[in-house]
Coordinates of C-alpha atoms in Angstrom, one line a residue:
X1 CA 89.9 132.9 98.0
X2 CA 86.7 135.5 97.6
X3 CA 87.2 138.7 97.8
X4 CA 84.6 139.3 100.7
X5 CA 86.1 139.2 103.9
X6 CA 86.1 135.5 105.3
X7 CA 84.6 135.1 108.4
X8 CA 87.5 133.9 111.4
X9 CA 88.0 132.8 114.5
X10 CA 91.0 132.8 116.4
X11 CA 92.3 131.7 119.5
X12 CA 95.2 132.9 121.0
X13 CA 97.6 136.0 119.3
X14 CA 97.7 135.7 115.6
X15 CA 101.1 135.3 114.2
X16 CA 102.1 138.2 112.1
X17 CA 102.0 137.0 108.3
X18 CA 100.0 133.6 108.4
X19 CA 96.7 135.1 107.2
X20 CA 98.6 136.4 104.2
X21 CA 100.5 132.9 103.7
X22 CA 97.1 130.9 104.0
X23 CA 95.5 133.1 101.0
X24 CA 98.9 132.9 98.9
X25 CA 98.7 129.2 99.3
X26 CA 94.9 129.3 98.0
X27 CA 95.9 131.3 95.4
X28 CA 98.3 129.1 94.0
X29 CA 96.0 126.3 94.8
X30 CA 93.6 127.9 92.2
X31 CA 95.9 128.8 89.8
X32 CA 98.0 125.3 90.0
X33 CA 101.4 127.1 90.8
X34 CA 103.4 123.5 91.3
X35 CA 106.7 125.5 92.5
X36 CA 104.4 128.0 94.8
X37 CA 102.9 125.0 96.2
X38 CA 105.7 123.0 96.5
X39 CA 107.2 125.7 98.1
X40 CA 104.3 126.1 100.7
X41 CA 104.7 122.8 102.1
X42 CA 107.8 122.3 104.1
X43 CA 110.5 120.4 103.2
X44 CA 111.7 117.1 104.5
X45 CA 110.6 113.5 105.1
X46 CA 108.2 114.0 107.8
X47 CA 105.8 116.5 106.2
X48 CA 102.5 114.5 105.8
X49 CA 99.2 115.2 103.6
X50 CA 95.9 112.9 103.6
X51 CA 92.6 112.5 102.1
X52 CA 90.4 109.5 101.8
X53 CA 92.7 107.4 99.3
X54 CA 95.8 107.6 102.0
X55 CA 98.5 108.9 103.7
X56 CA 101.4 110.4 101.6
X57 CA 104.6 110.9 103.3
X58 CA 107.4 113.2 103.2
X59 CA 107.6 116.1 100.7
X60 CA 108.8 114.7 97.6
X61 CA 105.7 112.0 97.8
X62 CA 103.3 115.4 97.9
X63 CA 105.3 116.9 95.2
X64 CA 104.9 114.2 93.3
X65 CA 100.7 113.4 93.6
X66 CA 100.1 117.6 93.2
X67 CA 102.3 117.1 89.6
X68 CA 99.9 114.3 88.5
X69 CA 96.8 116.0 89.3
X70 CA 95.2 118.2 86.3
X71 CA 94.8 120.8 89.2
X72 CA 92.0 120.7 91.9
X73 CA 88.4 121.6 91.4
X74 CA 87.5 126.0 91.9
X75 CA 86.5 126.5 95.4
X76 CA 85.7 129.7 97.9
X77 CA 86.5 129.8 101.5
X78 CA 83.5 129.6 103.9
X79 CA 84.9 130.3 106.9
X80 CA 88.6 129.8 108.7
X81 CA 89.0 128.6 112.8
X82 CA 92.7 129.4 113.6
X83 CA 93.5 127.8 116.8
X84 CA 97.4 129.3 117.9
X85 CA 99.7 127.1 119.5
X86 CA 102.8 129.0 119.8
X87 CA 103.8 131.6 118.0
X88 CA 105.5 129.2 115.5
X89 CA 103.0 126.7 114.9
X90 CA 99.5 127.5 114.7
X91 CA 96.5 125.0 113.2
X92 CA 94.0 126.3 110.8
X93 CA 90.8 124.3 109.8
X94 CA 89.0 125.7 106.9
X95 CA 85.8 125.5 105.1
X96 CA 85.7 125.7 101.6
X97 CA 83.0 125.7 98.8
X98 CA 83.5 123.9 95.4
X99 CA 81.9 125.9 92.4
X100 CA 80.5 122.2 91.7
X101 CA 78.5 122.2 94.9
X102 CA 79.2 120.4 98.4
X103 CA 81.3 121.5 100.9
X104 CA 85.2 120.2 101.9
X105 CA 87.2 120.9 105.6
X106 CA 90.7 121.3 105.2
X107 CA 92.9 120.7 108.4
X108 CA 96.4 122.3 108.4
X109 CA 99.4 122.7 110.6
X110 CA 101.3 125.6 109.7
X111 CA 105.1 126.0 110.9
X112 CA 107.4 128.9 110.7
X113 CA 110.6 128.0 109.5
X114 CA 113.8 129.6 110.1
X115 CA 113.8 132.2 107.6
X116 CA 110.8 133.6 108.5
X117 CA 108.1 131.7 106.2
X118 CA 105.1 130.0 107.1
X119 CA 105.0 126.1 106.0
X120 CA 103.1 123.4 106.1
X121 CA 104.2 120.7 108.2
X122 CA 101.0 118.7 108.1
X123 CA 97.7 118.8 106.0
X124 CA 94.4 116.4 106.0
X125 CA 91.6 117.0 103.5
X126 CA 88.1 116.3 103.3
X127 CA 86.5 116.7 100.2
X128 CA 83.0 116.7 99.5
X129 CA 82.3 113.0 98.6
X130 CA 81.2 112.1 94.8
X131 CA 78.5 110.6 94.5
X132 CA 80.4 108.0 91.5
X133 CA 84.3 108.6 91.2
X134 CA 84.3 108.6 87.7
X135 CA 88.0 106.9 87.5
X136 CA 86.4 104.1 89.5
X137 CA 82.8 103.6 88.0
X138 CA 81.6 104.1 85.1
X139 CA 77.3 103.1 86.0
X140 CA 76.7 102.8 89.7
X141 CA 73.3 101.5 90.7
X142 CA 71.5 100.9 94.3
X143 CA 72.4 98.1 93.1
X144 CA 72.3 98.4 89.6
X145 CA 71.1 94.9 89.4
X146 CA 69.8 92.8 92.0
X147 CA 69.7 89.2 92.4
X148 CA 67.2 87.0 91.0
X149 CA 64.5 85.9 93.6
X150 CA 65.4 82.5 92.6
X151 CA 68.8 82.8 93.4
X152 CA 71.2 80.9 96.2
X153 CA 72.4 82.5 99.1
X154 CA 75.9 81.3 98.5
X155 CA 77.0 85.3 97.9
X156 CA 73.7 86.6 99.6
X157 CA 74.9 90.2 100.4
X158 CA 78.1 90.3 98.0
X159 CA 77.9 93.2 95.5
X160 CA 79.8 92.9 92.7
X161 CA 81.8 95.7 90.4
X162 CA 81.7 94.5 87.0
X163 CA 84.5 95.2 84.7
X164 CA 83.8 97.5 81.3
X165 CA 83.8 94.0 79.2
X166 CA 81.0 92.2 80.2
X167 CA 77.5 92.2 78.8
X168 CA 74.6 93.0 81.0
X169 CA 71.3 93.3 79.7
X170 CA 70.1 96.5 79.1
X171 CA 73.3 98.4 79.3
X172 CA 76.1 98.9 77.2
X173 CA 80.1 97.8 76.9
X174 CA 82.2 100.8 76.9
X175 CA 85.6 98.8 76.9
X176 CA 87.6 101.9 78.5
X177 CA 86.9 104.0 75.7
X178 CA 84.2 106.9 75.4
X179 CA 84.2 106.7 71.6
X180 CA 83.5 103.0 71.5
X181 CA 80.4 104.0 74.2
X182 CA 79.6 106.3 72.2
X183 CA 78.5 103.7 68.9
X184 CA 78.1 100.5 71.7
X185 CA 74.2 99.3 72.1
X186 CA 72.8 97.5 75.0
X187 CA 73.3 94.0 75.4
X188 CA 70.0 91.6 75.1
X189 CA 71.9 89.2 77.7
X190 CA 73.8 88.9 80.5
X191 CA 77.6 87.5 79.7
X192 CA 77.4 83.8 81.4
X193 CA 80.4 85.2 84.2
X194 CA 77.7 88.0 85.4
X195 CA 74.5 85.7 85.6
X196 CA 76.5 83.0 87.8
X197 CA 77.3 85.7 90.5
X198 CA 74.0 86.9 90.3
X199 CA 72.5 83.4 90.3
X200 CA 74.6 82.7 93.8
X201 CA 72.7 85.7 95.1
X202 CA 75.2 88.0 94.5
X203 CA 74.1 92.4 93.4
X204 CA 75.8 93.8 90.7
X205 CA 76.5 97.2 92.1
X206 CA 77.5 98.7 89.2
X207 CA 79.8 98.7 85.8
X208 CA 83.6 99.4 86.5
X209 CA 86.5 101.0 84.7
X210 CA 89.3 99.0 82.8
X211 CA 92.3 100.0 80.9
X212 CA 91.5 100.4 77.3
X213 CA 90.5 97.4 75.6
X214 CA 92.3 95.3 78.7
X215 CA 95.3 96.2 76.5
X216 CA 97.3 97.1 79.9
X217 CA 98.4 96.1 83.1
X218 CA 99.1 99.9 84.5
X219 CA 95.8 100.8 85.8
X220 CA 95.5 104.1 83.8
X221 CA 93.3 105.6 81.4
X222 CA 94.0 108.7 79.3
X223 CA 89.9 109.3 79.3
X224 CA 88.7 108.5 82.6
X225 CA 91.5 109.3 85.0
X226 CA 93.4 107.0 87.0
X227 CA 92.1 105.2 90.0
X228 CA 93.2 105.6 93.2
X229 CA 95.5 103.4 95.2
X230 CA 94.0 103.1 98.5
X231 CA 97.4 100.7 100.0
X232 CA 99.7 103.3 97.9
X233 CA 98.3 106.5 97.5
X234 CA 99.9 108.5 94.5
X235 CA 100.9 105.1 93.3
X236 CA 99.4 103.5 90.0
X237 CA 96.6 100.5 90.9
X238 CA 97.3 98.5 87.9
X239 CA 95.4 96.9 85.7
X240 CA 94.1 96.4 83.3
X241 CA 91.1 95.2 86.0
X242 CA 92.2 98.9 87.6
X243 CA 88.2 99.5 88.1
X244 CA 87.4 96.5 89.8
X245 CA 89.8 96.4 91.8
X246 CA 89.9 100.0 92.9
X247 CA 86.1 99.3 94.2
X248 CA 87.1 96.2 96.4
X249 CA 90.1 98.1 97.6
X250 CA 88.1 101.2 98.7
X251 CA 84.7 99.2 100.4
X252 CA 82.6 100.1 96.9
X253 CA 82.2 96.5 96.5
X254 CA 83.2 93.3 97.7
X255 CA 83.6 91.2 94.6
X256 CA 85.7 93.0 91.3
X257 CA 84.1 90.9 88.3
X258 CA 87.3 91.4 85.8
X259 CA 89.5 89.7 83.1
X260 CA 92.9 88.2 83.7
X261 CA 95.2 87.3 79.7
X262 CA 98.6 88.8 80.7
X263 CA 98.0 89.6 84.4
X264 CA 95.2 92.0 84.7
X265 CA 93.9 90.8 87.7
X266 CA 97.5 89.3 89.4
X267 CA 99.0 92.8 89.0
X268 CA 96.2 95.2 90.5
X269 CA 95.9 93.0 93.4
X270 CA 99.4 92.7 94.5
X271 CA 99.7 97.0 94.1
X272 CA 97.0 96.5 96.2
X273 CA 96.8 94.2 98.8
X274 CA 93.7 92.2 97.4
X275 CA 93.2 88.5 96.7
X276 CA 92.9 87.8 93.1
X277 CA 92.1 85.0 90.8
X278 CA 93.2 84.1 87.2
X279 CA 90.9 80.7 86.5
X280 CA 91.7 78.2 84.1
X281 CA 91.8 79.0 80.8
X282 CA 88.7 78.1 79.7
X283 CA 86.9 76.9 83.2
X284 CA 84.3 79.6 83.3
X285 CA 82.5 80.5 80.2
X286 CA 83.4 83.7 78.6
X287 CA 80.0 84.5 76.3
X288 CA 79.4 87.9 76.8
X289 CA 82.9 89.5 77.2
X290 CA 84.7 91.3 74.6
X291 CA 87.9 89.6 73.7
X292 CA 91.8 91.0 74.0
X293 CA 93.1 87.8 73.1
X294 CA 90.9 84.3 73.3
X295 CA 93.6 82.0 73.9
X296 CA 94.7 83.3 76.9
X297 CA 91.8 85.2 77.9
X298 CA 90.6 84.1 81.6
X299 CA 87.5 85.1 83.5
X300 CA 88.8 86.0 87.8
X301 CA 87.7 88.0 90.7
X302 CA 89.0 90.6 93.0
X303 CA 88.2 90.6 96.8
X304 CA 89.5 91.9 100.3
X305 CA 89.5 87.9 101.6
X306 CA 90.3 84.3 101.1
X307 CA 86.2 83.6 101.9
X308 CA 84.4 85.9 99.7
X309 CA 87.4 84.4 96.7
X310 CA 86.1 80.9 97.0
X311 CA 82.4 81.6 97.2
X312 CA 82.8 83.6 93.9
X313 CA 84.7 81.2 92.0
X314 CA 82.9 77.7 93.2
X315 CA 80.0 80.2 91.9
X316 CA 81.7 80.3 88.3
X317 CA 83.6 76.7 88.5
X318 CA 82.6 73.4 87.3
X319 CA 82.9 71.6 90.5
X320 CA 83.5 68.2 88.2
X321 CA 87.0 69.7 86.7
X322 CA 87.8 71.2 89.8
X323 CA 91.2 69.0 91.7
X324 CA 91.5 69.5 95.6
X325 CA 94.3 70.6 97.6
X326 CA 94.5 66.6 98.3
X327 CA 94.3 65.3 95.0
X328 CA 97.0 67.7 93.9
X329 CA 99.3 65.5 95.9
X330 CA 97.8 62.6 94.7
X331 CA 98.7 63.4 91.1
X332 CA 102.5 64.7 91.7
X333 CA 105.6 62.5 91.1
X334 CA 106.9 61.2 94.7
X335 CA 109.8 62.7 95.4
X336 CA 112.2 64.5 98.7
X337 CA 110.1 67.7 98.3
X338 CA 106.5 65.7 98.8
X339 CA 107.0 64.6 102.2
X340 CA 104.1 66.0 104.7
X341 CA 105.3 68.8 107.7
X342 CA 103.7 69.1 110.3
X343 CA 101.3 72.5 109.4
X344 CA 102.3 72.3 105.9
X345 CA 100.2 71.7 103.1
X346 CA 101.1 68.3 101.0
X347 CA 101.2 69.5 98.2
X348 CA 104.8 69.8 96.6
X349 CA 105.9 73.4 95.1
X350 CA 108.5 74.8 92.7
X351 CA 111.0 78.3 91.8
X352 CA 112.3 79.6 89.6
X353 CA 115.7 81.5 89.6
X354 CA 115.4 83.7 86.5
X355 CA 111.7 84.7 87.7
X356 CA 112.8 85.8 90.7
X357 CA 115.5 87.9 89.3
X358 CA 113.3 89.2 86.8
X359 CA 111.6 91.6 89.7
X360 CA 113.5 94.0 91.3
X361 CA 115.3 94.3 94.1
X362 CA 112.9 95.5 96.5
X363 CA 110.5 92.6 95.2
X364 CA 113.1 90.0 95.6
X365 CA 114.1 90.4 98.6
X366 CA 110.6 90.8 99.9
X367 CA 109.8 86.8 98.3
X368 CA 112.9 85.7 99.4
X369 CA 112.2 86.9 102.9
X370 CA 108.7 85.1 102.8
X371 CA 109.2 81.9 101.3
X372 CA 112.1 81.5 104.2
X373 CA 109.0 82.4 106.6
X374 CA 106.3 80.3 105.2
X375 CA 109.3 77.3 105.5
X376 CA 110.6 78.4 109.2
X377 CA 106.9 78.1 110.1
X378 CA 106.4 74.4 108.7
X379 CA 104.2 75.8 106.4
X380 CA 105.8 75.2 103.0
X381 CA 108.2 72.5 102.3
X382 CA 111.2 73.3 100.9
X383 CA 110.3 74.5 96.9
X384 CA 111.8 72.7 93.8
X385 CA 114.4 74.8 91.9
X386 CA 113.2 74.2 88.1
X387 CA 113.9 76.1 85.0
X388 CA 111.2 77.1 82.7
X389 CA 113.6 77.8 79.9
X390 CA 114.7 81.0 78.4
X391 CA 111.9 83.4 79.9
X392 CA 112.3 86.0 76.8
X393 CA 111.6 83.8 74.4
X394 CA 108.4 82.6 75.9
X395 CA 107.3 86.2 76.2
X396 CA 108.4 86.9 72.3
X397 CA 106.0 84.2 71.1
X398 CA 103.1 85.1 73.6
X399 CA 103.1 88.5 72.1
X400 CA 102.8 87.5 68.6
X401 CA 100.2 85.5 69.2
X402 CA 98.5 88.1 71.9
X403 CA 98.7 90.8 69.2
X404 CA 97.5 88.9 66.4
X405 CA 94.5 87.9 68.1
X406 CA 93.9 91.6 69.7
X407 CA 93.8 93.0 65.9
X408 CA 91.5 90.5 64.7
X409 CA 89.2 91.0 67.7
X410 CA 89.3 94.7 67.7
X411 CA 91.2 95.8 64.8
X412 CA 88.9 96.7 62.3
X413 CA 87.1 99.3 65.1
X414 CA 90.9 100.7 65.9
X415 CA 91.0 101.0 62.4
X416 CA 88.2 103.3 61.9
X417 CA 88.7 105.3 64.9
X418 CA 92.5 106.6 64.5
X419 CA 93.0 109.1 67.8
X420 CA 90.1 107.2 69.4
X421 CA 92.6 105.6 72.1
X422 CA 95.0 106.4 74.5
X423 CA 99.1 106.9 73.5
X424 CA 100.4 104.1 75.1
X425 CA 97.1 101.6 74.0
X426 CA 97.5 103.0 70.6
X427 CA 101.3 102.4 69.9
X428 CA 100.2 98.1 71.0
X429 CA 97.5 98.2 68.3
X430 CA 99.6 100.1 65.7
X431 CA 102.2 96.9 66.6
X432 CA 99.4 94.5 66.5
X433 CA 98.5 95.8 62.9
X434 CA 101.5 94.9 61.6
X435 CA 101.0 91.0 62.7
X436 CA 102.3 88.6 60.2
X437 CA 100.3 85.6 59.8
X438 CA 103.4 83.4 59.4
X439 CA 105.2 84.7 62.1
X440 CA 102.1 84.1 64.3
X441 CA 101.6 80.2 63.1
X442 CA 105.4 79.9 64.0
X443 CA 104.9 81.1 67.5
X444 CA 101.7 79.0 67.5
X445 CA 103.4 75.8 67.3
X446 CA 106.3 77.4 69.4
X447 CA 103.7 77.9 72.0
X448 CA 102.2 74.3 72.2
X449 CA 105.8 72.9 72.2
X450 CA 106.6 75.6 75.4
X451 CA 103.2 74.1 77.4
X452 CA 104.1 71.0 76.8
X453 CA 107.5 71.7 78.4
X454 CA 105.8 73.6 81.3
X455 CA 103.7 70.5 82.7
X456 CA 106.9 68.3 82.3
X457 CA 108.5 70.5 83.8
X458 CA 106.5 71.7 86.8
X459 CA 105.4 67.9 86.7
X460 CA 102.3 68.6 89.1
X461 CA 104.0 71.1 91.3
X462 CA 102.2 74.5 92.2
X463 CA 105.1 77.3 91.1
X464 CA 105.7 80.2 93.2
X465 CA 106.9 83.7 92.1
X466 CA 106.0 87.3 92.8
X467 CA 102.7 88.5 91.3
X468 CA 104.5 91.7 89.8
X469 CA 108.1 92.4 89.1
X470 CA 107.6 95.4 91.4
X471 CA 105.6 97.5 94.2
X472 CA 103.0 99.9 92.6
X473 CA 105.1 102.7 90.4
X474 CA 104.5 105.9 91.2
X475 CA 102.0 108.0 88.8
X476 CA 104.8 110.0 88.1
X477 CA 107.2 107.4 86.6
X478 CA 108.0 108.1 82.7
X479 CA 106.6 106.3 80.3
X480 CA 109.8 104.7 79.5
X481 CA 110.2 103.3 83.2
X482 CA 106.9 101.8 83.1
X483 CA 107.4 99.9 80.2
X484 CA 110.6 98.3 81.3
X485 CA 108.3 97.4 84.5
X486 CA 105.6 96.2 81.7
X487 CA 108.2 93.6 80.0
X488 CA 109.5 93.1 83.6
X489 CA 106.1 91.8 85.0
X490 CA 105.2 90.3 82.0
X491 CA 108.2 88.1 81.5
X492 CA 106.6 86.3 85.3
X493 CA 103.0 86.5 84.6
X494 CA 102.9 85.4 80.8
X495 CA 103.6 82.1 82.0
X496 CA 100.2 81.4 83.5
X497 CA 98.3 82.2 80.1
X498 CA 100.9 79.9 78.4
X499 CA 100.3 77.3 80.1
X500 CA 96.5 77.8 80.4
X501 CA 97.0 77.7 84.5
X502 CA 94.9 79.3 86.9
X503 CA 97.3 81.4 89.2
X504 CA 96.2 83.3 92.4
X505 CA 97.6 86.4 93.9
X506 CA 98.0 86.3 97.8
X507 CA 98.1 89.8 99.8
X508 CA 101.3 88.2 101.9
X509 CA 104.7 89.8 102.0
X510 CA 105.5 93.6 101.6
X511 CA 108.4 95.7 100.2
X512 CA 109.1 99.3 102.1
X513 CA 105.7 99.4 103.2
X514 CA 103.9 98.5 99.8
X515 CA 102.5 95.2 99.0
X516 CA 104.1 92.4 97.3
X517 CA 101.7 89.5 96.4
X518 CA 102.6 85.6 96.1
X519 CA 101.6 84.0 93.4
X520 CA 100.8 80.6 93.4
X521 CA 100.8 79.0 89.8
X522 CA 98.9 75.8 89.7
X523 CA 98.2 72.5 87.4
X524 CA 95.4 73.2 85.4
X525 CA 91.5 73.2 87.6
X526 CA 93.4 73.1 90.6
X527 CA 91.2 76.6 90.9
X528 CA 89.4 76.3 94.1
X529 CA 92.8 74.0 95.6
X530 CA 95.1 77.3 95.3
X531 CA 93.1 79.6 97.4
X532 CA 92.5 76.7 100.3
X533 CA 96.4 76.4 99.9
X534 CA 96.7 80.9 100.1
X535 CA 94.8 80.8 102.5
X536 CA 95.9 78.4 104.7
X537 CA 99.6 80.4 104.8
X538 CA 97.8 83.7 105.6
X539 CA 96.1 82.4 108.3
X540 CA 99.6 80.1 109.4
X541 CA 101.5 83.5 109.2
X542 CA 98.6 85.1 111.0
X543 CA 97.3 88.8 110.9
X544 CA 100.1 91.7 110.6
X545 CA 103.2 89.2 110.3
X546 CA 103.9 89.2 106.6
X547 CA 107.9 89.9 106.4
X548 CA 108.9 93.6 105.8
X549 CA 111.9 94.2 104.1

């Protein structure tokens, strides 16, 4: 606090000792005292603190977002308005100033406990808004490109967040990384995936952040900060499309532009609540992005519903390759499984055991939960029970091949720029270095042999398994924990960029509050098919009735 007096109201007798706890509390606010603030708020479950990204609930939750914080930004007090309610709880609202300019309101209750020290029970905070969250955006524009006059008026109105990768003309690639910025020039062209939103009429509202080179699926960034989880505040968004989908999450856009090899779009849009599409491989034309890995490397969008998906990709998609929800049928084998219900879709659908135990508990029980409600409401017919074959295996070889091509792509700039990138993106290219060009023509050929056995397998049928192996982690999960989650989630979602699949995440079921997409994995240009099928079983299951576990 200053050390001018603060000006104060009060109404009613002022408790002996608050005044005193209240600049205490600011002062270890300033000085980021974790135990002093930890000790300020009260203990317990039911303590609650929010801002604009959420809700967080009970006082281990707090404790936990204050510890992954680098502190909170200098401030004075303007003014405090105490309003007493009894002489054990009393409410103070005050006014601060950032040295950054702006002003925030900070609402508190304050409670004496029963030794004698003043607590608080409940806090809401109101920073002064930024003008571009710089763990969100990286360019904001008003809009930062507009739509052609000569465009459609298929997305008339849409504004799109564009993912770190993709050319626009005029502006630079920054691929998560200030030091590549730094050396990047502006593009001459826009990347083809850009210039069909903009040709439906579509605004490009500005350039979005991504995990490092797309080399993740945690949604964080040792240079730009984490995003915020707006469904799961103090939670990780994922990524590596955390950018993107952070914007359509908050209201900042309503189309996320991003990149899907190993589940960068399926993952941030089940830890948040968001529709999300991984295309067929090769379906929409990726000129102008920067590669991770080419063979699996998918172009897919972000958004808050069904309608805005399907306008965005029949933007992008060759309506010639594209299969219907009807023809899907048309091409599956005839069997017990195929016959019509009455509300459910025709087309026939598979599980598998060793993906479902490959997410946790929480997460399993939560798809267990919803299939059963999708089928109790005659919307699904009964699924197929297939296996895919041994599940680690088929992640070994798509590695190899992933790093291989992510050191040839980007390699020889990793290379040049050692202590350029983050710990965790650093240790995969340091791996990816060491790729042996036998090894990788062995997992090659392992990898055509595994497709093949997918679409025999799956002969036709659209495969259904969590989008993530788990709920959003918490930011303060160890490394360690979050890369048995990695190799978790990636053991379900590798299976789509094996099998060069288009696979759509579904904001359907959650798990202790958090959300818990449905993935639907479908025969190749069945694009456009999966979300008529999605969204026909969020609308069958109807607003505010996806199972709870």
């Amino acid at each position: 606090m200053s050390e001018s007096p603060v000006p104060t109201t009060v109404t009613g007798e002022l408790p002996d000792g608050l005044l005193a706890a209240f600049a205490d509390y600011e002062q270890a606010l300033a000085s980021n005292d974790l135990a002093a603030l930890d000790a300020f708020f009260a203990p317990g479950e039911h303590t609650l603190r929010g801002d604009a990204t959420g809700l967080l609930v009970g006082h281990d939750a707090i404790s936990g977002f204050r510890g992954a914080r680098a502190g909170t930004a200098a401030r004075g007090i303007r003014s405090l308005h105490v309003r007493v309610i009894d002489p054990r709880h009393t409410v103070i609202v005050s006014v601060n100033t950032p040295d950054a300019g702006g002003a925030g309101l900070v609402t508190q209750l304050w409670a004496l406990s029963a030794v004698g020290e003043w607590q608080v029970e409940v806090a809401q905070v109101a920073a002064p808004p930024a003008a571009i969250n710089p763990t969100v955006w990286r360019l904001v524009g008003t809009p930062l490109v507009a739509a052609p006059d000569d465009a459609s008026h298929t997305l008339a109105g849409e504004t799109v967040a564009v993912k770190d990768l993709y050319d626009l003309a005029g502006f630079t690639v920054g691929a998560g990384n200030p030091a590549y910025l730094r050396e990047a020039t502006p593009a001459g062209q826009t990347a083809a995936a850009v210039a069909a939103l903009l040709g439906a009429g579509a605004s490009v509202q500005g350039i979005a952040q991504t995990d490092e080179f797309a080399y993740s699926i945690a949604g964080d960034n040792e240079h730009y900060g984490t995003p915020p989880n707006v469904r799961v505040p103090g939670a990780l968004p994922g990524g590596s499309s955390s950018g993107p989908a952070a914007a359509v999450a908050l209201g900042q856009a309503s189309i996320g532009l991003a990149t899907d090899t190993a589940g960068s779009i399926r993952v941030p849009a089940s830890y948040q609540g968001l529709w999300g599409l991984r295309s067929t491989h090769g379906a929409v034309d990726r000129t102008g992005l920067l590669p991770l890995a080419p063979s699996f490397d998918t172009v897919g969008w972000l958004t808050r519903t069904p309608d805005v998906l399907r306008a965005a990709a029949a933007a992008s998609l060759d309506p010639a390759l594209q299969i219907t929800a009807q023809q899907v049928t048309a091409q599956q084998g005839r069997g017990q499984q195929g016959r019509a219900l009455q509300n459910a879709t025709p087309a026939r659908f598979a599980v598998s055991g060793a993906l479902i135990f490959a997410a946790d508990d929480d997460v399993q029980a939560a798809f267990v939960a919803g299939l059963d409600r999708l089928t109790d409401a005659g919307l699904l017919p009964p699924p197929d029970l297939v296996d895919l074959g041994d599940l680690a295996e088929l992640l070994r070889i798509f590695r190899i091949v992933q790093a291989a091509e992510a050191w040839r792509a980007n390699g020889d700039w990793v290379a040049a720029h050692p202590g350029a990138l983050g710990a965790a993106v650093a240790s995969r290219f340091e791996t990816a270095s060491r790729s042996d060009p036998a090894a990788e023509a062995e997992a090659r050929a392992a990898l055509a042999t595994a497709r093949a056995r997918l679409d025999t397998v799956l002969d036709g049928r659209i495969l259904l398994l969590p989008s993530a192996s788990s709920t959003a982690p918490s930011r303060q999960t160890s490394a360690a924990a979050i890369d048995v989650t990695r190799t978790a989630t990636l053991t379900m979602t590798s299976l789509a960029g094996i099998g060069g699949y288009p696979a759509l995440s579904v904001p359907l079921f959650e798990a202790q509050g958090k959300p818990v997409g449905l993935c639907l994995v479908g025969p190749r240009h069945t694009d456009l098919a999966l979300i008529e099928i999605g969204a026909g079983f969020a609308q069958g299951l109807g607003s505010g009735s996806a199972p709870r576990t």
